[in-house]
């Protein structure tokens, strides 16, 4: 039941979660996510929940890219986990 959503950390420290979920169903598969077409929501890092939608975020100001599982965990063991073996980001660096 667990899926992951792309997360970006902007230069000002704001965390945003995209609306594209990735689920592997336990298989090792490759997925692609086009960040420019996603709807973005503020992510509260303490509670790991989304809050308000952020319209047209400046994705030229991304410092970090990652993933978040927004579903509560199932406790110990294999009840709630995600395995990501690699991430490739294709972007144009912007000097600051």
mmCIF file of N, CA, C and O in Angstrom:
data_model
loop_
_atom_site.group_PDB
_atom_site.id
_atom_site.type_symbol
_atom_site.label_atom_id
_atom_site.label_comp_id
_atom_site.label_asym_id
_atom_site.label_seq_id
_atom_site.Cartn_x
_atom_site.Cartn_y
_atom_site.Cartn_z
ATOM 1 N N UNK A 1 0.800 -1.203 0.000
ATOM 2 C CA UNK A 1 0.000 0.000 0.000
ATOM 3 C C UNK A 1 0.845 1.270 0.000
ATOM 4 O O UNK A 1 0.327 2.350 -0.160
ATOM 5 N N UNK A 2 2.151 1.119 0.218
ATOM 6 C CA UNK A 2 3.000 2.302 0.308
ATOM 7 C C UNK A 2 3.464 2.755 -1.074
ATOM 8 O O UNK A 2 3.820 1.948 -1.921
ATOM 9 N N UNK A 3 3.436 4.052 -1.272
ATOM 10 C CA UNK A 3 3.909 4.685 -2.502
ATOM 11 C C UNK A 3 4.780 5.866 -2.097
ATOM 12 O O UNK A 3 4.708 6.349 -0.967
ATOM 13 N N UNK A 4 5.616 6.326 -3.022
ATOM 14 C CA UNK A 4 6.442 7.495 -2.724
ATOM 15 C C UNK A 4 6.111 8.626 -3.677
ATOM 16 O O UNK A 4 5.629 8.402 -4.792
ATOM 17 N N UNK A 5 6.359 9.830 -3.205
ATOM 18 C CA UNK A 5 6.118 11.051 -3.964
ATOM 19 C C UNK A 5 7.425 11.820 -4.047
ATOM 20 O O UNK A 5 8.197 11.841 -3.083
ATOM 21 N N UNK A 6 7.684 12.485 -5.182
ATOM 22 C CA UNK A 6 8.904 13.281 -5.279
ATOM 23 C C UNK A 6 8.843 14.483 -4.346
ATOM 24 O O UNK A 6 7.781 15.079 -4.141
ATOM 25 N N UNK A 7 9.991 14.803 -3.770
ATOM 26 C CA UNK A 7 10.112 15.939 -2.859
ATOM 27 C C UNK A 7 11.289 16.782 -3.311
ATOM 28 O O UNK A 7 12.327 16.251 -3.700
ATOM 29 N N UNK A 8 11.115 18.089 -3.275
ATOM 30 C CA UNK A 8 12.223 19.001 -3.543
ATOM 31 C C UNK A 8 12.374 19.941 -2.358
ATOM 32 O O UNK A 8 11.398 20.288 -1.686
ATOM 33 N N UNK A 9 13.631 20.295 -2.091
ATOM 34 C CA UNK A 9 13.926 21.307 -1.087
ATOM 35 C C UNK A 9 14.418 22.530 -1.839
ATOM 36 O O UNK A 9 15.419 22.460 -2.562
ATOM 37 N N UNK A 10 13.698 23.645 -1.700
ATOM 38 C CA UNK A 10 14.064 24.874 -2.386
ATOM 39 C C UNK A 10 15.190 25.581 -1.633
ATOM 40 O O UNK A 10 15.475 25.272 -0.475
ATOM 41 N N UNK A 11 15.815 26.540 -2.280
ATOM 42 C CA UNK A 11 16.939 27.266 -1.701
ATOM 43 C C UNK A 11 16.572 27.957 -0.388
ATOM 44 O O UNK A 11 17.420 28.112 0.481
ATOM 45 N N UNK A 12 15.301 28.329 -0.212
ATOM 46 C CA UNK A 12 14.885 28.991 1.030
ATOM 47 C C UNK A 12 14.514 27.997 2.133
ATOM 48 O O UNK A 12 14.057 28.382 3.199
ATOM 49 N N UNK A 13 14.685 26.688 1.876
ATOM 50 C CA UNK A 13 14.393 25.661 2.869
ATOM 51 C C UNK A 13 13.010 25.061 2.771
ATOM 52 O O UNK A 13 12.699 24.090 3.463
ATOM 53 N N UNK A 14 12.145 25.607 1.927
ATOM 54 C CA UNK A 14 10.792 25.081 1.757
ATOM 55 C C UNK A 14 10.844 23.684 1.144
ATOM 56 O O UNK A 14 11.550 23.458 0.172
ATOM 57 N N UNK A 15 10.087 22.769 1.722
ATOM 58 C CA UNK A 15 9.953 21.422 1.162
ATOM 59 C C UNK A 15 8.633 21.326 0.424
ATOM 60 O O UNK A 15 7.581 21.731 0.945
ATOM 61 N N UNK A 16 8.674 20.783 -0.795
ATOM 62 C CA UNK A 16 7.475 20.589 -1.601
ATOM 63 C C UNK A 16 7.379 19.135 -2.022
ATOM 64 O O UNK A 16 8.384 18.524 -2.401
ATOM 65 N N UNK A 17 6.174 18.582 -1.974
ATOM 66 C CA UNK A 17 5.919 17.222 -2.447
ATOM 67 C C UNK A 17 5.077 17.310 -3.712
ATOM 68 O O UNK A 17 4.087 18.044 -3.764
ATOM 69 N N UNK A 18 5.476 16.566 -4.742
ATOM 70 C CA UNK A 18 4.728 16.537 -5.990
ATOM 71 C C UNK A 18 3.593 15.540 -5.932
ATOM 72 O O UNK A 18 3.573 14.643 -5.095
ATOM 73 N N UNK A 19 2.642 15.683 -6.846
ATOM 74 C CA UNK A 19 1.446 14.835 -6.822
ATOM 75 C C UNK A 19 1.583 13.553 -7.636
ATOM 76 O O UNK A 19 0.604 12.855 -7.856
ATOM 77 N N UNK A 20 2.784 13.203 -8.070
ATOM 78 C CA UNK A 20 2.983 11.983 -8.857
ATOM 79 C C UNK A 20 3.455 10.866 -7.936
ATOM 80 O O UNK A 20 4.520 10.942 -7.349
ATOM 81 N N UNK A 21 2.641 9.834 -7.786
ATOM 82 C CA UNK A 21 3.040 8.726 -6.918
ATOM 83 C C UNK A 21 3.764 7.652 -7.722
ATOM 84 O O UNK A 21 3.485 7.443 -8.903
ATOM 85 N N UNK A 22 4.699 7.003 -7.060
ATOM 86 C CA UNK A 22 5.429 5.898 -7.673
ATOM 87 C C UNK A 22 5.226 4.678 -6.789
ATOM 88 O O UNK A 22 5.501 4.720 -5.594
ATOM 89 N N UNK A 23 4.724 3.612 -7.374
ATOM 90 C CA UNK A 23 4.518 2.355 -6.665
ATOM 91 C C UNK A 23 5.152 1.244 -7.486
ATOM 92 O O UNK A 23 4.942 1.162 -8.695
ATOM 93 N N UNK A 24 5.909 0.411 -6.834
ATOM 94 C CA UNK A 24 6.586 -0.662 -7.564
ATOM 95 C C UNK A 24 5.908 -2.009 -7.379
ATOM 96 O O UNK A 24 6.239 -2.948 -8.085
ATOM 97 N N UNK A 25 5.008 -2.111 -6.428
ATOM 98 C CA UNK A 25 4.355 -3.394 -6.190
ATOM 99 C C UNK A 25 5.346 -4.480 -5.775
ATOM 100 O O UNK A 25 5.113 -5.656 -5.997
ATOM 101 N N UNK A 26 6.458 -4.078 -5.181
ATOM 102 C CA UNK A 26 7.457 -5.040 -4.735
ATOM 103 C C UNK A 26 8.465 -5.420 -5.805
ATOM 104 O O UNK A 26 9.389 -6.176 -5.545
ATOM 105 N N UNK A 27 8.281 -4.935 -7.010
ATOM 106 C CA UNK A 27 9.210 -5.241 -8.100
ATOM 107 C C UNK A 27 10.263 -4.145 -8.213
ATOM 108 O O UNK A 27 10.045 -3.019 -7.797
ATOM 109 N N UNK A 28 11.391 -4.488 -8.800
ATOM 110 C CA UNK A 28 12.429 -3.500 -9.062
ATOM 111 C C UNK A 28 12.214 -2.970 -10.469
ATOM 112 O O UNK A 28 12.519 -3.637 -11.447
ATOM 113 N N UNK A 29 11.631 -1.798 -10.559
ATOM 114 C CA UNK A 29 11.320 -1.213 -11.850
ATOM 115 C C UNK A 29 11.936 0.181 -11.938
ATOM 116 O O UNK A 29 12.321 0.771 -10.935
ATOM 117 N N UNK A 30 12.000 0.692 -13.131
ATOM 118 C CA UNK A 30 12.497 2.043 -13.359
ATOM 119 C C UNK A 30 11.318 2.951 -13.653
ATOM 120 O O UNK A 30 10.433 2.597 -14.426
ATOM 121 N N UNK A 31 11.307 4.128 -13.026
ATOM 122 C CA UNK A 31 10.238 5.091 -13.233
ATOM 123 C C UNK A 31 10.838 6.435 -13.603
ATOM 124 O O UNK A 31 11.936 6.764 -13.167
ATOM 125 N N UNK A 32 10.103 7.198 -14.376
ATOM 126 C CA UNK A 32 10.517 8.554 -14.714
ATOM 127 C C UNK A 32 9.449 9.522 -14.229
ATOM 128 O O UNK A 32 8.257 9.240 -14.309
ATOM 129 N N UNK A 33 9.899 10.667 -13.732
ATOM 130 C CA UNK A 33 8.997 11.696 -13.251
ATOM 131 C C UNK A 33 9.406 13.015 -13.882
ATOM 132 O O UNK A 33 10.553 13.433 -13.765
ATOM 133 N N UNK A 34 8.472 13.668 -14.554
ATOM 134 C CA UNK A 34 8.718 14.987 -15.143
ATOM 135 C C UNK A 34 8.265 16.040 -14.128
ATOM 136 O O UNK A 34 7.074 16.239 -13.917
ATOM 137 N N UNK A 35 9.199 16.684 -13.474
ATOM 138 C CA UNK A 35 8.884 17.601 -12.385
ATOM 139 C C UNK A 35 8.144 18.846 -12.850
ATOM 140 O O UNK A 35 7.407 19.452 -12.089
ATOM 141 N N UNK A 36 8.329 19.252 -14.090
ATOM 142 C CA UNK A 36 7.717 20.479 -14.583
ATOM 143 C C UNK A 36 6.210 20.420 -14.732
ATOM 144 O O UNK A 36 5.558 21.454 -14.834
ATOM 145 N N UNK A 37 5.637 19.220 -14.749
ATOM 146 C CA UNK A 37 4.191 19.090 -14.957
ATOM 147 C C UNK A 37 3.424 18.721 -13.681
ATOM 148 O O UNK A 37 2.222 18.504 -13.738
ATOM 149 N N UNK A 38 4.105 18.666 -12.554
ATOM 150 C CA UNK A 38 3.460 18.243 -11.311
ATOM 151 C C UNK A 38 2.753 19.394 -10.611
ATOM 152 O O UNK A 38 3.109 20.555 -10.785
ATOM 153 N N UNK A 39 1.763 19.031 -9.808
ATOM 154 C CA UNK A 39 1.202 19.976 -8.832
ATOM 155 C C UNK A 39 2.036 19.793 -7.569
ATOM 156 O O UNK A 39 2.360 18.668 -7.187
ATOM 157 N N UNK A 40 2.384 20.899 -6.908
ATOM 158 C CA UNK A 40 3.267 20.853 -5.748
ATOM 159 C C UNK A 40 2.538 21.322 -4.495
ATOM 160 O O UNK A 40 1.724 22.243 -4.542
ATOM 161 N N UNK A 41 2.853 20.690 -3.363
ATOM 162 C CA UNK A 41 2.231 20.995 -2.083
ATOM 163 C C UNK A 41 3.316 21.161 -1.032
ATOM 164 O O UNK A 41 4.302 20.415 -1.031
ATOM 165 N N UNK A 42 3.126 22.129 -0.128
ATOM 166 C CA UNK A 42 4.073 22.296 0.971
ATOM 167 C C UNK A 42 4.089 21.023 1.793
ATOM 168 O O UNK A 42 3.047 20.417 2.037
ATOM 169 N N UNK A 43 5.285 20.644 2.234
ATOM 170 C CA UNK A 43 5.455 19.432 3.038
ATOM 171 C C UNK A 43 5.933 19.828 4.421
ATOM 172 O O UNK A 43 6.938 20.528 4.558
ATOM 173 N N UNK A 44 5.196 19.411 5.437
ATOM 174 C CA UNK A 44 5.596 19.632 6.821
ATOM 175 C C UNK A 44 6.550 18.503 7.206
ATOM 176 O O UNK A 44 6.129 17.350 7.322
ATOM 177 N N UNK A 45 7.843 18.795 7.397
ATOM 178 C CA UNK A 45 8.817 17.727 7.654
ATOM 179 C C UNK A 45 8.669 17.082 9.029
ATOM 180 O O UNK A 45 9.106 15.953 9.226
ATOM 181 N N UNK A 46 8.057 17.775 9.974
ATOM 182 C CA UNK A 46 7.883 17.202 11.309
ATOM 183 C C UNK A 46 6.792 16.130 11.329
ATOM 184 O O UNK A 46 6.954 15.084 11.957
ATOM 185 N N UNK A 47 5.697 16.397 10.617
ATOM 186 C CA UNK A 47 4.565 15.464 10.593
ATOM 187 C C UNK A 47 4.552 14.611 9.327
ATOM 188 O O UNK A 47 3.786 13.664 9.236
ATOM 189 N N UNK A 48 5.351 14.969 8.331
ATOM 190 C CA UNK A 48 5.397 14.327 7.014
ATOM 191 C C UNK A 48 3.991 14.278 6.409
ATOM 192 O O UNK A 48 3.474 13.230 6.059
ATOM 193 N N UNK A 49 3.388 15.459 6.340
ATOM 194 C CA UNK A 49 2.078 15.629 5.716
ATOM 195 C C UNK A 49 2.137 16.844 4.805
ATOM 196 O O UNK A 49 2.921 17.768 5.028
ATOM 197 N N UNK A 50 1.301 16.855 3.787
ATOM 198 C CA UNK A 50 1.227 18.018 2.908
ATOM 199 C C UNK A 50 0.194 18.997 3.446
ATOM 200 O O UNK A 50 -0.737 18.611 4.148
ATOM 201 N N UNK A 51 0.397 20.263 3.086
ATOM 202 C CA UNK A 51 -0.538 21.292 3.535
ATOM 203 C C UNK A 51 -1.144 21.961 2.310
ATOM 204 O O UNK A 51 -1.937 21.338 1.628
ATOM 205 N N UNK A 52 -0.748 23.169 1.981
ATOM 206 C CA UNK A 52 -1.381 23.927 0.897
ATOM 207 C C UNK A 52 -0.667 23.704 -0.438
ATOM 208 O O UNK A 52 0.519 23.401 -0.481
ATOM 209 N N UNK A 53 -1.432 23.869 -1.520
ATOM 210 C CA UNK A 53 -0.835 23.782 -2.853
ATOM 211 C C UNK A 53 -0.001 25.028 -3.119
ATOM 212 O O UNK A 53 -0.380 26.135 -2.751
ATOM 213 N N UNK A 54 1.143 24.824 -3.753
ATOM 214 C CA UNK A 54 2.013 25.931 -4.148
ATOM 215 C C UNK A 54 1.940 26.027 -5.663
ATOM 216 O O UNK A 54 2.435 25.148 -6.371
ATOM 217 N N UNK A 55 1.312 27.075 -6.142
ATOM 218 C CA UNK A 55 1.154 27.269 -7.585
ATOM 219 C C UNK A 55 2.459 27.795 -8.180
ATOM 220 O O UNK A 55 3.052 28.725 -7.640
ATOM 221 N N UNK A 56 2.896 27.206 -9.258
ATOM 222 C CA UNK A 56 4.071 27.658 -10.006
ATOM 223 C C UNK A 56 5.315 27.896 -9.152
ATOM 224 O O UNK A 56 5.878 28.992 -9.144
ATOM 225 N N UNK A 57 5.781 26.885 -8.411
ATOM 226 C CA UNK A 57 7.011 27.080 -7.636
ATOM 227 C C UNK A 57 8.197 27.281 -8.578
ATOM 228 O O UNK A 57 8.200 26.783 -9.701
ATOM 229 N N UNK A 58 9.198 28.000 -8.129
ATOM 230 C CA UNK A 58 10.389 28.263 -8.935
ATOM 231 C C UNK A 58 11.329 27.061 -8.827
ATOM 232 O O UNK A 58 12.147 26.978 -7.913
ATOM 233 N N UNK A 59 11.193 26.129 -9.744
ATOM 234 C CA UNK A 59 12.004 24.909 -9.701
ATOM 235 C C UNK A 59 13.449 25.162 -10.138
ATOM 236 O O UNK A 59 14.255 24.243 -10.119
ATOM 237 N N UNK A 60 13.786 26.390 -10.483
ATOM 238 C CA UNK A 60 15.181 26.734 -10.751
ATOM 239 C C UNK A 60 15.940 26.897 -9.440
ATOM 240 O O UNK A 60 17.151 27.004 -9.438
ATOM 241 N N UNK A 61 15.226 26.918 -8.323
ATOM 242 C CA UNK A 61 15.833 27.149 -7.020
ATOM 243 C C UNK A 61 15.837 25.883 -6.167
ATOM 244 O O UNK A 61 15.779 25.943 -4.946
ATOM 245 N N UNK A 62 15.912 24.716 -6.791
ATOM 246 C CA UNK A 62 15.920 23.443 -6.072
ATOM 247 C C UNK A 62 17.339 23.129 -5.608
ATOM 248 O O UNK A 62 18.280 23.141 -6.395
ATOM 249 N N UNK A 63 17.485 22.844 -4.311
ATOM 250 C CA UNK A 63 18.777 22.456 -3.754
ATOM 251 C C UNK A 63 18.905 20.950 -3.581
ATOM 252 O O UNK A 63 19.985 20.399 -3.686
ATOM 253 N N UNK A 64 17.794 20.287 -3.260
ATOM 254 C CA UNK A 64 17.830 18.841 -3.016
ATOM 255 C C UNK A 64 16.594 18.190 -3.618
ATOM 256 O O UNK A 64 15.533 18.802 -3.712
ATOM 257 N N UNK A 65 16.743 16.917 -3.998
ATOM 258 C CA UNK A 65 15.651 16.118 -4.550
ATOM 259 C C UNK A 65 15.594 14.809 -3.776
ATOM 260 O O UNK A 65 16.633 14.220 -3.465
ATOM 261 N N UNK A 66 14.383 14.367 -3.460
ATOM 262 C CA UNK A 66 14.248 13.105 -2.736
ATOM 263 C C UNK A 66 12.845 12.542 -2.898
ATOM 264 O O UNK A 66 12.109 12.910 -3.813
ATOM 265 N N UNK A 67 12.476 11.650 -1.983
ATOM 266 C CA UNK A 67 11.182 10.975 -2.025
ATOM 267 C C UNK A 67 10.590 10.933 -0.627
ATOM 268 O O UNK A 67 11.311 10.918 0.362
ATOM 269 N N UNK A 68 9.264 10.887 -0.541
ATOM 270 C CA UNK A 68 8.587 10.758 0.748
ATOM 271 C C UNK A 68 7.418 9.796 0.614
ATOM 272 O O UNK A 68 6.700 9.813 -0.379
ATOM 273 N N UNK A 69 7.268 8.960 1.630
ATOM 274 C CA UNK A 69 6.101 8.094 1.759
ATOM 275 C C UNK A 69 5.168 8.824 2.706
ATOM 276 O O UNK A 69 5.491 9.025 3.872
ATOM 277 N N UNK A 70 4.012 9.259 2.224
ATOM 278 C CA UNK A 70 3.096 10.065 3.021
ATOM 279 C C UNK A 70 2.092 9.236 3.816
ATOM 280 O O UNK A 70 1.235 9.776 4.491
ATOM 281 N N UNK A 71 2.225 7.916 3.768
ATOM 282 C CA UNK A 71 1.330 7.037 4.518
ATOM 283 C C UNK A 71 1.998 6.670 5.843
ATOM 284 O O UNK A 71 3.199 6.414 5.871
ATOM 285 N N UNK A 72 1.239 6.648 6.935
ATOM 286 C CA UNK A 72 1.838 6.253 8.210
ATOM 287 C C UNK A 72 2.449 4.852 8.112
ATOM 288 O O UNK A 72 1.936 3.992 7.400
ATOM 289 N N UNK A 73 3.535 4.649 8.812
ATOM 290 C CA UNK A 73 4.208 3.347 8.812
ATOM 291 C C UNK A 73 3.390 2.290 9.526
ATOM 292 O O UNK A 73 2.451 2.581 10.264
ATOM 293 N N UNK A 74 3.760 1.055 9.306
ATOM 294 C CA UNK A 74 3.029 -0.057 9.898
ATOM 295 C C UNK A 74 3.724 -0.659 11.099
ATOM 296 O O UNK A 74 3.447 -1.786 11.466
ATOM 297 N N UNK A 75 4.666 0.073 11.690
ATOM 298 C CA UNK A 75 5.374 -0.475 12.838
ATOM 299 C C UNK A 75 6.672 -1.125 12.410
ATOM 300 O O UNK A 75 7.281 -0.749 11.424
ATOM 301 N N UNK A 76 7.096 -2.121 13.142
ATOM 302 C CA UNK A 76 8.380 -2.785 12.884
ATOM 303 C C UNK A 76 8.240 -3.850 11.799
ATOM 304 O O UNK A 76 7.155 -4.320 11.495
ATOM 305 N N UNK A 77 9.353 -4.220 11.206
ATOM 306 C CA UNK A 77 9.347 -5.288 10.214
ATOM 307 C C UNK A 77 9.016 -4.775 8.827
ATOM 308 O O UNK A 77 9.343 -3.661 8.462
ATOM 309 N N UNK A 78 8.331 -5.603 8.051
ATOM 310 C CA UNK A 78 8.082 -5.300 6.645
ATOM 311 C C UNK A 78 6.719 -4.651 6.403
ATOM 312 O O UNK A 78 6.237 -4.618 5.298
ATOM 313 N N UNK A 79 6.104 -4.103 7.436
ATOM 314 C CA UNK A 79 4.755 -3.558 7.295
ATOM 315 C C UNK A 79 4.709 -2.252 6.512
ATOM 316 O O UNK A 79 3.674 -1.906 5.976
ATOM 317 N N UNK A 80 5.789 -1.525 6.441
ATOM 318 C CA UNK A 80 5.750 -0.258 5.724
ATOM 319 C C UNK A 80 7.134 0.219 5.339
ATOM 320 O O UNK A 80 7.824 0.822 6.138
ATOM 321 N N UNK A 81 7.549 -0.075 4.124
ATOM 322 C CA UNK A 81 8.870 0.353 3.675
ATOM 323 C C UNK A 81 8.868 0.536 2.170
ATOM 324 O O UNK A 81 8.004 0.022 1.474
ATOM 325 N N UNK A 82 9.839 1.294 1.692
ATOM 326 C CA UNK A 82 10.035 1.540 0.269
ATOM 327 C C UNK A 82 11.505 1.324 -0.026
ATOM 328 O O UNK A 82 12.367 1.733 0.756
ATOM 329 N N UNK A 83 11.819 0.699 -1.132
ATOM 330 C CA UNK A 83 13.205 0.468 -1.532
ATOM 331 C C UNK A 83 13.484 1.267 -2.798
ATOM 332 O O UNK A 83 12.880 1.024 -3.831
ATOM 333 N N UNK A 84 14.401 2.226 -2.698
ATOM 334 C CA UNK A 84 14.839 2.992 -3.867
ATOM 335 C C UNK A 84 16.325 2.733 -4.023
ATOM 336 O O UNK A 84 17.114 3.032 -3.134
ATOM 337 N N UNK A 85 16.689 2.146 -5.145
ATOM 338 C CA UNK A 85 18.090 1.758 -5.311
ATOM 339 C C UNK A 85 18.923 2.808 -6.033
ATOM 340 O O UNK A 85 20.137 2.782 -5.944
ATOM 341 N N UNK A 86 18.299 3.732 -6.727
ATOM 342 C CA UNK A 86 19.072 4.748 -7.421
ATOM 343 C C UNK A 86 18.190 5.882 -7.898
ATOM 344 O O UNK A 86 17.003 5.694 -8.143
ATOM 345 N N UNK A 87 18.785 7.057 -8.005
ATOM 346 C CA UNK A 87 18.063 8.227 -8.483
ATOM 347 C C UNK A 87 18.988 8.975 -9.438
ATOM 348 O O UNK A 87 20.150 9.222 -9.118
ATOM 349 N N UNK A 88 18.474 9.300 -10.609
ATOM 350 C CA UNK A 88 19.204 10.134 -11.562
ATOM 351 C C UNK A 88 18.374 11.388 -11.792
ATOM 352 O O UNK A 88 17.177 11.310 -12.018
ATOM 353 N N UNK A 89 19.029 12.538 -11.727
ATOM 354 C CA UNK A 89 18.341 13.810 -11.943
ATOM 355 C C UNK A 89 18.958 14.469 -13.162
ATOM 356 O O UNK A 89 20.181 14.644 -13.231
ATOM 357 N N UNK A 90 18.117 14.811 -14.114
ATOM 358 C CA UNK A 90 18.557 15.531 -15.304
ATOM 359 C C UNK A 90 18.046 16.959 -15.194
ATOM 360 O O UNK A 90 16.848 17.187 -15.240
ATOM 361 N N UNK A 91 18.971 17.890 -15.007
ATOM 362 C CA UNK A 91 18.597 19.285 -14.804
ATOM 363 C C UNK A 91 19.726 20.175 -15.275
ATOM 364 O O UNK A 91 20.847 19.718 -15.510
ATOM 365 N N UNK A 92 19.434 21.431 -15.403
ATOM 366 C CA UNK A 92 20.433 22.421 -15.779
ATOM 367 C C UNK A 92 20.887 23.153 -14.519
ATOM 368 O O UNK A 92 20.054 23.742 -13.821
ATOM 369 N N UNK A 93 22.182 23.077 -14.190
ATOM 370 C CA UNK A 93 22.645 23.797 -13.000
ATOM 371 C C UNK A 93 22.524 25.308 -13.186
ATOM 372 O O UNK A 93 22.741 25.820 -14.279
ATOM 373 N N UNK A 94 22.152 25.971 -12.115
ATOM 374 C CA UNK A 94 21.995 27.416 -12.141
ATOM 375 C C UNK A 94 22.947 28.007 -11.095
ATOM 376 O O UNK A 94 22.849 27.672 -9.912
ATOM 377 N N UNK A 95 23.870 28.868 -11.512
ATOM 378 C CA UNK A 95 24.783 29.462 -10.517
ATOM 379 C C UNK A 95 24.029 30.391 -9.567
ATOM 380 O O UNK A 95 23.074 31.040 -9.951
ATOM 381 N N UNK A 96 24.487 30.411 -8.329
ATOM 382 C CA UNK A 96 23.861 31.288 -7.315
ATOM 383 C C UNK A 96 24.916 32.145 -6.696
ATOM 384 O O UNK A 96 25.966 31.811 -6.399
#
